[in-house]
Structures are given as C-alpha cells and as structure tokens.
Coordinates of C-alpha atoms and ligand atoms in Angstrom, one line a residue:
M1 CA -12.1 -31.7 2.0
N2 CA -9.2 -31.4 -0.5
E3 CA -8.9 -28.9 -3.3
K4 CA -10.5 -31.2 -5.9
Q5 CA -13.4 -32.1 -3.7
R6 CA -14.0 -28.4 -3.1
L7 CA -14.0 -27.8 -6.8
E8 CA -16.4 -30.6 -7.4
S9 CA -18.8 -29.0 -5.0
N10 CA -18.1 -25.5 -6.3
Q11 CA -17.2 -24.0 -3.0
V12 CA -15.0 -21.1 -2.3
N13 CA -11.8 -22.0 -0.4
P14 CA -12.7 -21.0 3.2
A15 CA -9.0 -20.5 4.0
D16 CA -8.9 -17.7 1.4
K17 CA -10.9 -15.2 3.5
K18 CA -9.6 -12.1 1.7
S19 CA -10.7 -13.3 -1.7
E20 CA -13.9 -14.7 -0.4
K21 CA -14.8 -11.4 1.2
D22 CA -13.8 -9.5 -1.9
Y23 CA -15.2 -11.5 -4.7
S24 CA -17.1 -14.7 -3.9
K25 CA -20.5 -13.0 -4.0
Y26 CA -20.0 -12.5 -7.8
F27 CA -19.6 -16.2 -8.5
Q28 CA -22.2 -18.8 -8.8
T29 CA -20.1 -21.2 -10.8
V30 CA -16.5 -22.2 -10.4
Y31 CA -14.5 -19.9 -8.2
M32 CA -11.2 -21.3 -7.0
P33 CA -8.5 -18.6 -6.8
P34 CA -4.8 -19.3 -6.3
S35 CA -3.1 -19.1 -2.9
L36 CA 0.7 -18.5 -2.7
K37 CA 0.6 -19.8 0.8
D38 CA -0.7 -23.2 -0.3
A39 CA 1.7 -23.2 -3.2
K40 CA 4.6 -22.9 -0.9
K41 CA 3.8 -26.1 1.0
R42 CA 5.7 -29.2 0.3
G43 CA 3.9 -32.2 1.8
K44 CA 5.1 -35.8 2.1
E45 CA 2.1 -37.2 0.2
E46 CA 3.0 -39.4 -2.7
V47 CA 2.9 -38.4 -6.3
S48 CA -0.2 -40.0 -7.9
Y49 CA 0.0 -41.1 -11.5
H50 CA -3.0 -41.1 -13.8
N51 CA -3.4 -42.8 -17.1
D52 CA -7.1 -42.3 -17.6
F53 CA -7.4 -38.9 -19.3
A54 CA -10.3 -38.9 -21.7
I55 CA -12.6 -36.2 -23.0
D56 CA -15.9 -36.7 -21.4
E57 CA -18.6 -37.7 -23.9
Q58 CA -20.8 -34.8 -23.0
F59 CA -18.2 -32.5 -24.4
H60 CA -17.7 -34.2 -27.8
G61 CA -18.4 -31.8 -30.6
M62 CA -18.1 -28.8 -28.3
G63 CA -15.8 -27.2 -30.8
Q64 CA -17.8 -27.9 -33.9
G65 CA -17.6 -24.9 -36.2
R66 CA -15.4 -23.0 -33.7
K67 CA -11.7 -22.0 -33.9
F68 CA -9.1 -21.6 -31.1
Y69 CA -6.0 -19.4 -30.9
I70 CA -3.3 -19.8 -28.2
R71 CA -0.6 -17.1 -27.6
T72 CA 2.3 -18.5 -25.7
Y73 CA 4.7 -16.4 -23.6
G74 CA 7.8 -17.5 -21.7
C75 CA 9.7 -20.8 -21.6
Q76 CA 9.6 -24.2 -23.3
M77 CA 7.5 -25.6 -20.6
N78 CA 4.8 -23.2 -21.7
E79 CA 5.3 -24.2 -25.3
H80 CA 4.9 -27.7 -24.2
D81 CA 1.7 -27.0 -22.3
T82 CA 0.3 -25.1 -25.3
E83 CA 0.8 -28.3 -27.4
V84 CA -1.2 -30.2 -24.8
M85 CA -4.0 -27.6 -24.8
A86 CA -4.0 -27.6 -28.6
G87 CA -4.4 -31.4 -28.5
I88 CA -7.4 -31.1 -26.2
F89 CA -9.0 -28.4 -28.4
L90 CA -8.6 -30.7 -31.5
G91 CA -10.1 -33.5 -29.5
L92 CA -13.1 -31.3 -28.7
G93 CA -13.6 -30.6 -32.5
Y94 CA -12.2 -27.1 -32.6
E95 CA -10.0 -25.9 -35.5
P96 CA -6.8 -24.0 -35.0
T97 CA -6.4 -20.4 -36.3
D98 CA -3.4 -18.0 -36.5
S99 CA -5.6 -14.9 -36.2
V100 CA -7.4 -13.6 -33.1
E101 CA -10.0 -12.0 -35.4
D102 CA -11.1 -15.5 -36.5
A103 CA -10.9 -17.2 -33.2
H104 CA -13.9 -18.2 -31.0
V105 CA -11.7 -18.9 -28.1
I106 CA -8.4 -17.0 -27.3
L107 CA -6.0 -18.3 -24.6
L108 CA -3.1 -16.4 -23.3
N109 CA -0.6 -18.9 -21.9
T110 CA 1.4 -16.6 -19.6
C111 CA 4.8 -16.3 -18.0
A112 CA 5.4 -14.8 -14.5
I113 CA 9.2 -14.9 -14.4
R114 CA 9.8 -11.2 -14.6
E115 CA 7.6 -8.1 -14.4
N116 CA 8.0 -7.2 -18.1
A117 CA 6.7 -10.6 -19.1
E118 CA 3.5 -9.9 -17.1
N119 CA 3.2 -6.4 -18.5
K120 CA 3.1 -7.8 -22.0
V121 CA 0.1 -10.0 -21.1
F122 CA -1.8 -7.1 -19.4
G123 CA -1.1 -5.0 -22.6
E124 CA -2.5 -7.8 -24.8
L125 CA -5.6 -8.1 -22.5
G126 CA -6.2 -4.4 -23.1
H127 CA -6.1 -4.9 -26.9
L128 CA -8.5 -7.8 -26.7
K129 CA -11.1 -5.7 -24.9
A130 CA -12.3 -4.1 -28.2
L131 CA -12.6 -7.5 -29.8
K132 CA -14.7 -8.8 -27.0
R133 CA -17.0 -5.8 -27.2
E134 CA -17.5 -6.4 -31.0
R135 CA -18.1 -10.2 -30.4
P136 CA -19.4 -10.8 -26.9
E137 CA -19.7 -14.6 -27.6
L138 CA -15.9 -14.7 -27.9
L139 CA -14.2 -16.6 -25.0
I140 CA -11.0 -15.1 -23.6
G141 CA -8.9 -17.2 -21.2
V142 CA -5.7 -16.6 -19.1
C143 CA -3.7 -19.6 -18.2
G144 CA 0.0 -20.5 -17.4
C145 CA 2.1 -19.2 -14.6
M146 CA 0.5 -15.7 -14.1
S147 CA -2.8 -17.3 -13.3
Q148 CA -1.2 -19.0 -10.2
E149 CA -0.6 -15.6 -8.6
E150 CA -3.2 -14.1 -6.4
S151 CA -2.3 -10.6 -7.2
V152 CA -2.7 -11.2 -11.0
V153 CA -6.1 -12.9 -10.5
N154 CA -7.3 -9.9 -8.4
K155 CA -6.0 -7.4 -11.0
I156 CA -7.9 -9.3 -13.8
L157 CA -11.0 -9.3 -11.7
Q158 CA -10.7 -5.6 -11.1
K159 CA -9.5 -4.3 -14.4
H160 CA -10.2 -6.9 -17.1
Q161 CA -13.8 -8.1 -16.6
H162 CA -13.9 -9.1 -20.3
V163 CA -11.8 -12.2 -19.4
D164 CA -14.1 -15.3 -19.3
M165 CA -11.8 -17.8 -17.6
I166 CA -8.6 -18.1 -15.6
F167 CA -7.1 -21.5 -15.0
G168 CA -3.8 -22.7 -13.6
T169 CA -0.9 -24.8 -14.7
H170 CA -2.3 -27.8 -12.7
N171 CA -5.7 -27.5 -14.4
I172 CA -4.8 -27.9 -18.0
H173 CA -6.4 -31.4 -18.2
R174 CA -9.6 -29.7 -16.9
L175 CA -9.8 -27.5 -20.1
P176 CA -13.0 -29.2 -21.4
H177 CA -14.8 -28.6 -18.1
I178 CA -13.6 -25.1 -17.8
L179 CA -14.7 -24.2 -21.4
N180 CA -18.1 -25.8 -20.7
E181 CA -18.5 -23.7 -17.5
A182 CA -17.4 -20.6 -19.4
Y183 CA -20.0 -21.1 -22.1
L184 CA -22.7 -21.6 -19.4
A185 CA -21.6 -19.0 -16.9
K186 CA -22.2 -15.3 -16.8
E187 CA -19.3 -14.7 -14.5
M188 CA -15.6 -15.3 -14.9
V189 CA -14.7 -18.9 -14.3
I190 CA -11.6 -19.3 -12.1
E191 CA -10.0 -22.7 -11.5
V192 CA -6.5 -22.6 -10.1
W193 CA -5.3 -25.4 -7.9
S194 CA -2.4 -24.1 -5.9
K195 CA -0.8 -27.4 -5.0
E196 CA -0.4 -30.4 -7.1
G197 CA 1.0 -33.9 -6.7
D198 CA -0.3 -35.5 -9.9
V199 CA 1.3 -36.7 -13.1
I200 CA -1.1 -37.2 -15.9
E201 CA 0.2 -39.4 -18.6
N202 CA -2.0 -39.7 -21.6
L203 CA -2.8 -36.1 -22.4
P204 CA -3.2 -35.5 -26.1
R205 CA -0.5 -33.4 -28.0
A206 CA -0.7 -31.3 -31.1
R207 CA 3.1 -30.9 -31.7
K208 CA 4.4 -27.9 -33.5
G209 CA 6.6 -29.0 -36.3
S210 CA 7.9 -32.5 -37.2
V211 CA 11.6 -32.0 -36.7
K212 CA 12.1 -31.1 -33.1
A213 CA 10.0 -32.3 -30.1
W214 CA 9.9 -31.6 -26.4
V215 CA 9.4 -34.3 -23.9
N216 CA 8.6 -33.4 -20.4
I217 CA 10.5 -35.5 -17.9
M218 CA 9.4 -33.8 -14.7
Y219 CA 7.2 -31.1 -13.4
G220 CA 7.6 -28.4 -10.7
C221 CA 10.6 -27.2 -8.7
D222 CA 11.5 -27.6 -5.0
K223 CA 14.7 -25.4 -5.1
F224 CA 13.0 -22.2 -4.0
C225 CA 15.8 -19.8 -5.2
T226 CA 14.9 -16.7 -3.3
Y227 CA 14.2 -14.6 -6.4
C228 CA 12.1 -17.2 -8.3
I229 CA 8.3 -17.5 -8.6
V230 CA 8.5 -20.9 -10.4
P231 CA 8.2 -23.2 -7.3
Y232 CA 5.0 -21.4 -6.5
T233 CA 3.5 -21.5 -10.0
R234 CA 4.6 -25.0 -11.0
G235 CA 4.2 -26.9 -7.8
K236 CA 6.4 -29.6 -6.2
E237 CA 8.9 -31.7 -8.1
R238 CA 7.2 -34.7 -9.7
S239 CA 9.1 -37.0 -12.1
R240 CA 7.5 -39.0 -14.9
R241 CA 8.3 -42.7 -14.8
P242 CA 11.3 -43.7 -17.0
E243 CA 9.3 -46.2 -18.9
D244 CA 6.7 -43.6 -19.9
I245 CA 9.4 -41.2 -21.1
I246 CA 11.3 -43.9 -23.0
Q247 CA 8.2 -45.0 -24.7
E248 CA 7.4 -41.4 -25.8
V249 CA 10.9 -40.9 -27.1
R250 CA 10.7 -44.2 -29.0
H251 CA 7.4 -43.2 -30.5
L252 CA 8.8 -39.8 -31.6
A253 CA 11.8 -41.5 -33.2
A254 CA 9.5 -43.8 -35.1
Q255 CA 7.7 -40.7 -36.4
G256 CA 10.9 -39.3 -37.8
Y257 CA 11.7 -36.6 -35.2
K258 CA 15.4 -35.7 -35.4
E259 CA 15.9 -33.8 -32.2
I260 CA 14.4 -34.3 -28.7
T261 CA 14.7 -31.9 -25.8
L262 CA 14.0 -33.4 -22.4
L263 CA 12.3 -30.7 -20.3
G264 CA 12.0 -29.8 -16.7
Q265 CA 12.5 -26.8 -14.5
N266 CA 15.4 -28.5 -12.7
V267 CA 16.1 -31.7 -14.7
N268 CA 19.0 -32.6 -12.5
A269 CA 16.6 -33.4 -9.7
Y270 CA 14.9 -36.0 -12.0
G271 CA 14.1 -39.2 -10.1
K272 CA 14.8 -37.8 -6.6
D273 CA 11.1 -38.3 -5.7
F274 CA 11.0 -42.0 -6.7
E275 CA 10.5 -44.1 -3.6
D276 CA 10.8 -47.5 -5.2
I277 CA 13.9 -47.1 -7.4
T278 CA 17.2 -45.2 -7.4
Y279 CA 17.2 -43.6 -10.8
G280 CA 18.5 -40.2 -12.0
L281 CA 18.9 -38.1 -15.1
G282 CA 22.2 -39.9 -15.9
D283 CA 20.4 -43.3 -15.9
L284 CA 17.6 -41.9 -18.1
M285 CA 20.1 -40.4 -20.6
D286 CA 22.0 -43.6 -20.8
E287 CA 18.8 -45.4 -21.9
I288 CA 17.6 -42.7 -24.2
R289 CA 20.9 -42.4 -26.1
K290 CA 20.3 -45.9 -27.4
I291 CA 17.2 -44.7 -29.3
D292 CA 17.6 -43.8 -32.9
V293 CA 17.2 -40.0 -32.7
A294 CA 20.0 -37.7 -34.1
R295 CA 20.1 -35.3 -31.2
I296 CA 19.1 -35.5 -27.6
R297 CA 19.2 -32.3 -25.4
F298 CA 18.0 -31.5 -21.9
T299 CA 17.1 -28.3 -20.1
T300 CA 17.3 -26.7 -17.6
S301 CA 20.1 -27.8 -15.4
H302 CA 20.8 -26.8 -11.8
P303 CA 24.6 -26.9 -10.9
R304 CA 23.9 -28.2 -7.4
D305 CA 22.4 -31.6 -8.6
F306 CA 24.6 -32.0 -11.7
D307 CA 26.3 -35.3 -10.7
D308 CA 29.3 -37.4 -11.9
R309 CA 27.0 -40.1 -13.2
L310 CA 25.5 -37.6 -15.7
I311 CA 28.9 -36.3 -16.8
E312 CA 30.0 -39.9 -17.3
V313 CA 27.0 -40.7 -19.5
L314 CA 27.2 -37.4 -21.5
A315 CA 30.9 -38.2 -22.2
K316 CA 29.7 -41.2 -24.2
G317 CA 28.6 -38.7 -26.9
G318 CA 26.8 -40.1 -29.9
N319 CA 23.4 -38.5 -30.1
L320 CA 23.8 -36.7 -26.7
V321 CA 24.7 -33.2 -27.7
D322 CA 27.8 -31.5 -26.3
H323 CA 26.0 -28.3 -25.5
I324 CA 25.0 -27.8 -21.8
H325 CA 22.9 -24.9 -20.6
L326 CA 24.1 -24.4 -17.0
P327 CA 22.6 -21.3 -15.3
V328 CA 25.1 -19.8 -12.9
Q329 CA 23.0 -16.6 -12.0
S330 CA 26.0 -14.9 -10.3
G331 CA 29.8 -15.2 -9.9
S332 CA 29.8 -14.1 -6.3
S333 CA 29.5 -16.8 -3.6
D334 CA 27.9 -14.2 -1.2
I335 CA 25.1 -13.4 -3.7
L336 CA 24.7 -17.1 -4.6
K337 CA 24.2 -17.7 -0.9
I338 CA 21.5 -15.1 -0.6
M339 CA 19.9 -16.4 -3.7
A340 CA 19.8 -19.8 -2.0
R341 CA 21.4 -21.5 -5.0
K342 CA 23.2 -23.9 -2.7
Y343 CA 26.5 -23.8 -4.5
S344 CA 29.5 -21.4 -4.4
R345 CA 31.5 -19.8 -7.2
E346 CA 34.3 -22.4 -6.5
H347 CA 31.8 -25.3 -6.7
Y348 CA 30.5 -24.1 -10.1
L349 CA 34.0 -23.6 -11.5
E350 CA 34.9 -27.1 -10.3
L351 CA 31.8 -28.5 -12.1
V352 CA 32.8 -26.7 -15.3
R353 CA 36.3 -28.1 -15.0
K354 CA 34.9 -31.7 -14.6
I355 CA 32.6 -31.3 -17.6
K356 CA 35.3 -29.9 -19.8
E357 CA 37.7 -32.6 -18.8
A358 CA 35.2 -35.4 -19.6
I359 CA 33.8 -33.7 -22.7
P360 CA 36.6 -31.6 -24.2
T361 CA 34.3 -30.3 -27.1
A362 CA 31.6 -29.2 -24.7
S363 CA 30.1 -25.7 -25.1
L364 CA 28.4 -24.0 -22.2
T365 CA 25.7 -21.4 -22.0
T366 CA 24.2 -19.8 -18.9
D367 CA 21.6 -17.5 -17.3
I368 CA 22.7 -14.5 -15.2
I369 CA 20.8 -12.1 -13.0
V370 CA 22.4 -8.7 -12.4
G371 CA 21.3 -6.2 -9.8
F372 CA 20.1 -8.7 -7.2
P373 CA 19.2 -6.7 -4.0
N374 CA 22.4 -5.0 -2.6
E375 CA 24.8 -6.5 -5.1
T376 CA 28.0 -4.5 -4.8
D377 CA 30.3 -3.4 -7.6
E378 CA 32.8 -6.0 -6.4
Q379 CA 30.2 -8.8 -6.5
F380 CA 29.2 -7.8 -10.0
E381 CA 32.9 -7.9 -11.0
E382 CA 33.0 -11.5 -9.8
T383 CA 30.3 -12.3 -12.2
M384 CA 32.3 -10.6 -15.0
S385 CA 35.4 -12.5 -14.1
L386 CA 33.6 -15.9 -13.9
Y387 CA 32.1 -15.3 -17.3
R388 CA 35.6 -14.6 -18.8
E389 CA 37.0 -17.6 -17.0
V390 CA 34.4 -20.1 -18.2
E391 CA 34.2 -18.5 -21.7
F392 CA 30.5 -19.3 -22.1
D393 CA 29.3 -19.5 -25.7
S394 CA 26.4 -17.2 -24.9
A395 CA 24.1 -16.2 -22.1
Y396 CA 20.6 -15.0 -21.2
T397 CA 21.1 -12.0 -19.0
F398 CA 18.5 -10.3 -16.9
I399 CA 18.0 -7.4 -14.5
Y400 CA 16.6 -8.8 -11.2
S401 CA 12.8 -8.3 -11.1
P402 CA 11.1 -8.6 -7.7
R403 CA 8.3 -11.2 -7.6
E404 CA 5.7 -10.8 -5.0
G405 CA 5.6 -13.6 -2.5
T406 CA 9.3 -14.6 -2.9
P407 CA 11.8 -14.0 -0.1
A408 CA 14.0 -11.7 -2.2
A409 CA 11.0 -9.3 -2.9
K410 CA 11.0 -8.5 0.8
M411 CA 14.7 -7.6 0.9
Q412 CA 15.7 -3.9 1.1
D413 CA 17.6 -3.0 -2.1
N414 CA 20.2 -0.2 -2.2
V415 CA 21.2 -0.6 -5.9
P416 CA 19.7 2.1 -8.1
M417 CA 18.1 1.0 -11.4
E418 CA 20.6 3.1 -13.4
V419 CA 23.5 1.1 -11.9
K420 CA 21.6 -2.2 -12.7
K421 CA 21.2 -1.1 -16.3
E422 CA 24.9 -0.2 -16.6
R423 CA 25.9 -3.6 -15.2
L424 CA 23.6 -5.3 -17.7
Q425 CA 25.1 -3.3 -20.6
R426 CA 28.7 -4.2 -19.5
L427 CA 27.8 -7.8 -19.1
N428 CA 26.1 -7.9 -22.5
A429 CA 29.1 -6.3 -24.1
L430 CA 31.2 -9.1 -22.7
V431 CA 28.7 -11.8 -23.8
N432 CA 28.8 -10.4 -27.3
E433 CA 32.5 -10.1 -27.4
I434 CA 33.1 -13.8 -26.4
S435 CA 30.2 -15.0 -28.6
A436 CA 31.7 -13.2 -31.7
K437 CA 35.1 -14.6 -30.9
K438 CA 33.9 -18.1 -30.6
L439 CA 31.8 -17.9 -33.8
K440 CA 34.8 -16.5 -35.7
E441 CA 36.6 -19.8 -35.1
Y442 CA 34.0 -21.5 -37.3
E443 CA 34.8 -19.5 -40.4
G444 CA 36.0 -22.0 -43.2
K445 CA 34.9 -25.0 -41.2
V446 CA 32.1 -27.5 -41.9
V447 CA 29.3 -27.9 -39.4
E448 CA 26.3 -30.2 -39.3
V449 CA 23.0 -28.4 -39.4
L450 CA 19.5 -29.6 -38.6
V451 CA 17.5 -27.6 -41.1
E452 CA 14.3 -26.1 -39.6
G453 CA 12.9 -24.1 -42.4
E454 CA 13.2 -20.7 -44.1
S455 CA 15.1 -18.0 -42.4
K456 CA 12.9 -15.5 -40.5
N457 CA 14.3 -12.5 -42.4
N458 CA 14.8 -14.0 -45.8
P459 CA 12.6 -16.7 -47.3
E460 CA 15.3 -17.3 -50.0
V461 CA 17.6 -18.6 -47.3
L462 CA 17.3 -21.7 -45.0
A463 CA 18.1 -21.7 -41.3
G464 CA 19.0 -24.4 -38.8
Y465 CA 21.0 -25.1 -35.7
T466 CA 24.2 -27.0 -35.1
E467 CA 24.6 -29.4 -32.2
K468 CA 26.0 -26.6 -30.1
S469 CA 22.8 -24.5 -30.9
K470 CA 24.5 -22.1 -33.3
L471 CA 22.0 -20.6 -35.8
V472 CA 23.2 -21.0 -39.4
N473 CA 21.7 -19.3 -42.4
F474 CA 22.6 -20.8 -45.8
K475 CA 21.3 -21.2 -49.4
A476 CA 20.0 -24.7 -50.2
P477 CA 17.0 -26.3 -51.9
K478 CA 13.8 -26.4 -49.7
S479 CA 13.9 -30.2 -50.0
V480 CA 16.5 -30.4 -47.2
I481 CA 14.2 -28.9 -44.6
G482 CA 14.0 -31.4 -41.8
Q483 CA 17.3 -33.0 -42.6
L484 CA 20.8 -32.9 -41.2
V485 CA 23.2 -31.4 -43.8
K486 CA 26.8 -30.3 -43.9
V487 CA 27.3 -26.6 -44.2
K488 CA 30.6 -24.7 -44.8
V489 CA 30.7 -21.6 -42.7
T490 CA 31.6 -18.5 -44.9
K491 CA 31.0 -15.7 -42.4
A492 CA 30.6 -15.4 -38.7
K493 CA 28.4 -12.6 -37.2
T494 CA 28.0 -11.8 -33.5
W495 CA 25.2 -14.3 -32.9
T496 CA 24.8 -16.3 -36.1
L497 CA 26.7 -18.0 -38.9
N498 CA 26.3 -17.7 -42.7
G499 CA 27.3 -20.6 -44.9
E500 CA 26.9 -22.8 -48.0
M501 CA 25.7 -26.3 -48.1
V502 CA 28.4 -28.7 -49.2
E503 CA 28.8 -32.4 -50.1
E504 CA 29.8 -34.9 -47.5
T505 CA 33.0 -33.7 -45.8
A506 CA 34.8 -34.4 -42.6
E507 CA 32.5 -33.8 -39.6
V508 CA 33.3 -30.9 -37.3
K509 CA 31.4 -30.4 -34.1
Ligands
5AD601 N1 14.3 -11.6 -12.0 C1 15.2 -11.7 -13.0 N2 15.5 -12.9 -13.6 C2 14.9 -14.0 -13.1 N3 15.0 -15.3 -13.5 C3 14.3 -16.1 -12.7 N4 13.6 -15.3 -11.8 C4 14.0 -14.0 -12.0 C5 13.7 -12.7 -11.4 N5 12.9 -12.6 -10.4 C6 15.9 -15.8 -14.6 C7 17.0 -16.8 -14.1 C8 16.5 -18.1 -14.6 C9 15.8 -17.6 -15.9 C10 14.9 -18.6 -16.5 O1 15.2 -16.4 -15.5 O2 18.2 -16.4 -14.6 O3 17.5 -19.0 -14.8
SF4_602 FE1 13.5 -21.0 -10.2 FE2 15.8 -21.9 -8.9 FE3 13.7 -23.6 -9.5 FE4 15.3 -22.6 -11.5 S1 16.0 -23.9 -9.8 S2 13.0 -22.8 -11.5 S3 15.7 -20.5 -10.8 S4 13.6 -21.9 -8.1

C-alpha cells in the first residue's frame, strides 16, 4: 500500500512505530505524520504529471460567510504556495482577510531553514491560543516546511493542542479535504506525505499584485547539502514540462505582468529529470526571453550545475536581467567539501570569471553561512577574501543553525557561539562596505525602475527596483505605479538609492 492509499483508508503508517505508539490512539480521522527517513529516499520511479485538479462538488460553498488568513514565513517558494492556497480558498467560497481577529481559518505557512524561523512560528502559535479559546470554532492550521519535520509535529501535539490541522508541502492540493476533515473531527488532522513524485499543473492561483509574478519551474532538491533541511521538506527534484511553463509565462505577459521570476530550490538542475528530452534551464530561458515581458529573473542557482549554455543565453540580454543570485556558502574549499556543495573555491571563482566575461554588466549576490561546524579562523578568512575578490553587490548572511536529521547536525562543533557572532559581524561590515561603495557609483546616473508602490516608510514617496534589484525611493505621481520609469539617482545610502523621476534619458543599467 502506498502513502496515498494508506491515507484513503485512514490508517496510521505502520513503519512509524514511535509515532503510532505515542499518538495514534488519539486519532480516529486522518493521522499521517511525516517521516524524515522516508523523505530522504530518492527512488527511480517516474514523476507523474496531473492536470485534473478540481474542487470536489461536495466542498463547493464550504467557505460561504467565512474568511481566511494566511501568514507566510520564509522563501519565495512559500509565497508561491500561499498564492495557490489562497486560490483554493477563493474556489471554496472563502473571503480573504488581513486580520487574524476576523478570520475563520488561520494558516501559518512555515519555514524550517533555521531555528529562529521555527521559533517565530512557535511564538505565533502561543499568541493564537487565546484567540482559539475565545472562538473555539476558529480553525488553526500549520503547513509549509516545518510540518514535514517529525519533531515539529510531535511538539505541536504535545504543546499546541489548539492547532486543528497540520499538512505538508506535498498536500497543498488536498486543502479542501483537510479543511473538511478538520470541521468534522474532534482531533487534530495531520496529513503529511513524506515523499512525493507528482507535479500538479492546474492548481488555482490568487496572485499577490499585478506587476511581478512567480512561476515555479521545478519542485524539490536532490543536492542534500549537509546543513540543509530542504531536500527533506520539499522532496525530490521534479521539473515542470517546458510547454506548461511557457504557456503560464505567456498568459502572465498577456495580463500585463512586467516581471517574472522563475522559481526552484535549485533551478540549474531544471530538466535533469526528463527522460524523453534533453532540455535545461538555458534552453528554457532561450524560449522565455522571446515572450513580451520586461524582466525575467530566476532563483535560486547552484554553482555546480550552472552551465555554459545558460551563460551563453543570459549573454543575449534583452529582458533577461543581468543580476544573478549565486549562493557560495563559504570561500573555503575544505568547508565546501564538508558541506557537500560539490564545487571548490577555484571552481566558483572560475564560474564568476566566465559570467563576467560573457556579461560584463552582471551583478552578483550570494548567500553565506558562517560558523559551520569546526570552521577555523583561516577558513573564515577565505570567505572574507573570496567576498572581496568577487565584489558581490550584496549578500544574505547566516550563522549556521543545526537542523535535526541533517548530516551536519551530527557533527561535533568546536566553534563557540561568540566566535560565530563575531565572524558574522565582520562579514556583514564587509558586505555593507562593498554595497555602499557600489551604490555610490550610481549617484548622478539614470536607472530604470519598475515601480511597485508607495515606499514602506513614507507614503509620499514611491519605491521600485532596478534590473539589478536595487531599491530606489523617489517622488512621482501614483499613476506610474506598475510602470517602468527612468529615475535620476540623487543620493546613495548603504542599501538603497534616492532619486527623482526624469524624462526619457540615455539608459543606464
Ligand atoms: N543554517 C544556516 N543557514 C542555512 N541556510 C540553509 N540551511 C541553513 C542552516 N542550516 C542558508 C543557505 C541557503 C539559504 C537559503 O539559507 O545560505 O542558501
Ligand atoms: Fe539546500 Fe543545498 Fe538544496 Fe539549496 S541546493 S536547497 S542549500 S540542499
């Protein structure tokens, strides 16, 4: 019996003896907890594609007179999933709300990448306890990456009994069934498939905004970097078929979207799972650049699979932006090896050289982890020197956070937290220094800005991003929101630019 069949018959996973012993007696309805052991497996079975998603007739009108609220934590993939869940809620007749007080269903779409991301969610669950006490008919759900972790599900069962449902990243399309169960059941409904080989095509979407859109090109990750929980929470790599992606981008272009970001945990592995065609990210970008959308981006890249074909296509420019986010994680080949990144410092620098040679205007940003187990001062200095050498435009920097179930979490670590914090501070000072220096070069120049809306801090000012993802604040009439405009940069700050909108002038990237 496979996982789905077990679910259909509402049986507890017999392989999951510990959970069965601990909790199964409490569950008469759906109880399917996650298993990290199953999530680790990568079978040879083919990816199955489904085009038949539909909301079952029995659930039509379920949301009549009810409102939903989704809080999203973490990366763009979660934002994307939230848009799908919002689409399903609308299909069920629910209305959206911005306030938890008004909501009849609250979902926390969670992130498991670091411990502090998880702590925020547990904090929020604590706050929601009082609301549930006041309104017992309120449904509270936990979904996203944290729900794929056994330890999290056990903690919720022990300490947060006011949660009504937990469902996994592979179960989003099952939302109508899960809600239905939660309305009927007295117990917590748990439906977390640990392993998934499906791609479901026609899920509804309630997109946030009408200027920028995300388009998922693949799901999952098979890289298994030793520190990372994502391959366990998001399953194996599955690519969407090119024709489905191209059709979606065309449709968005026709709707007037100006910027599309192609999404995947490791987009450079796109197409590697196709058995009938040889087709990679470079090929896909070469097709998509012909569609009439002002800007096309992609994220996130893995240096190992970033191939010459992709560089050759990106060099064609046009609507393919010249900003590449290329996580390096460490500048030390020894640390990279223990991280199982499968490239060395030299390989990374060579890739950067090739990119800069083919696309001289290219700007690069990165992700860096400091304080990986047993990282020495010298190894950290290698990260600092690599950062200086590449001159990244900016970086997301993190202190290593052990994730239960990953190989790195089992490693002895002799680096004290104080040292890790110091390293992070030094790295951040360097990141700020180079970012400020690079932004300074923009003063007096004209940039093209895609106007997103009012600035967060000042509604009198508009804000938008350049092709290289620089945030620009400037005064202009609200009528330009959603458009590409030319802005003369008047002042550079550490992270952002101030400017004034100008008439048509020579374009500067
Ligand atoms: N600890 C700290 N940072 C992590 N990242 C992924 N896993 C961990 C972890 N266990 C960082 C990586 C990745 C980014 C999305 O999050 O830098 O690129
Ligand atoms: Fe995590 Fe590595 Fe996969 Fe990125 S490539 S999601 S860091 S395992």
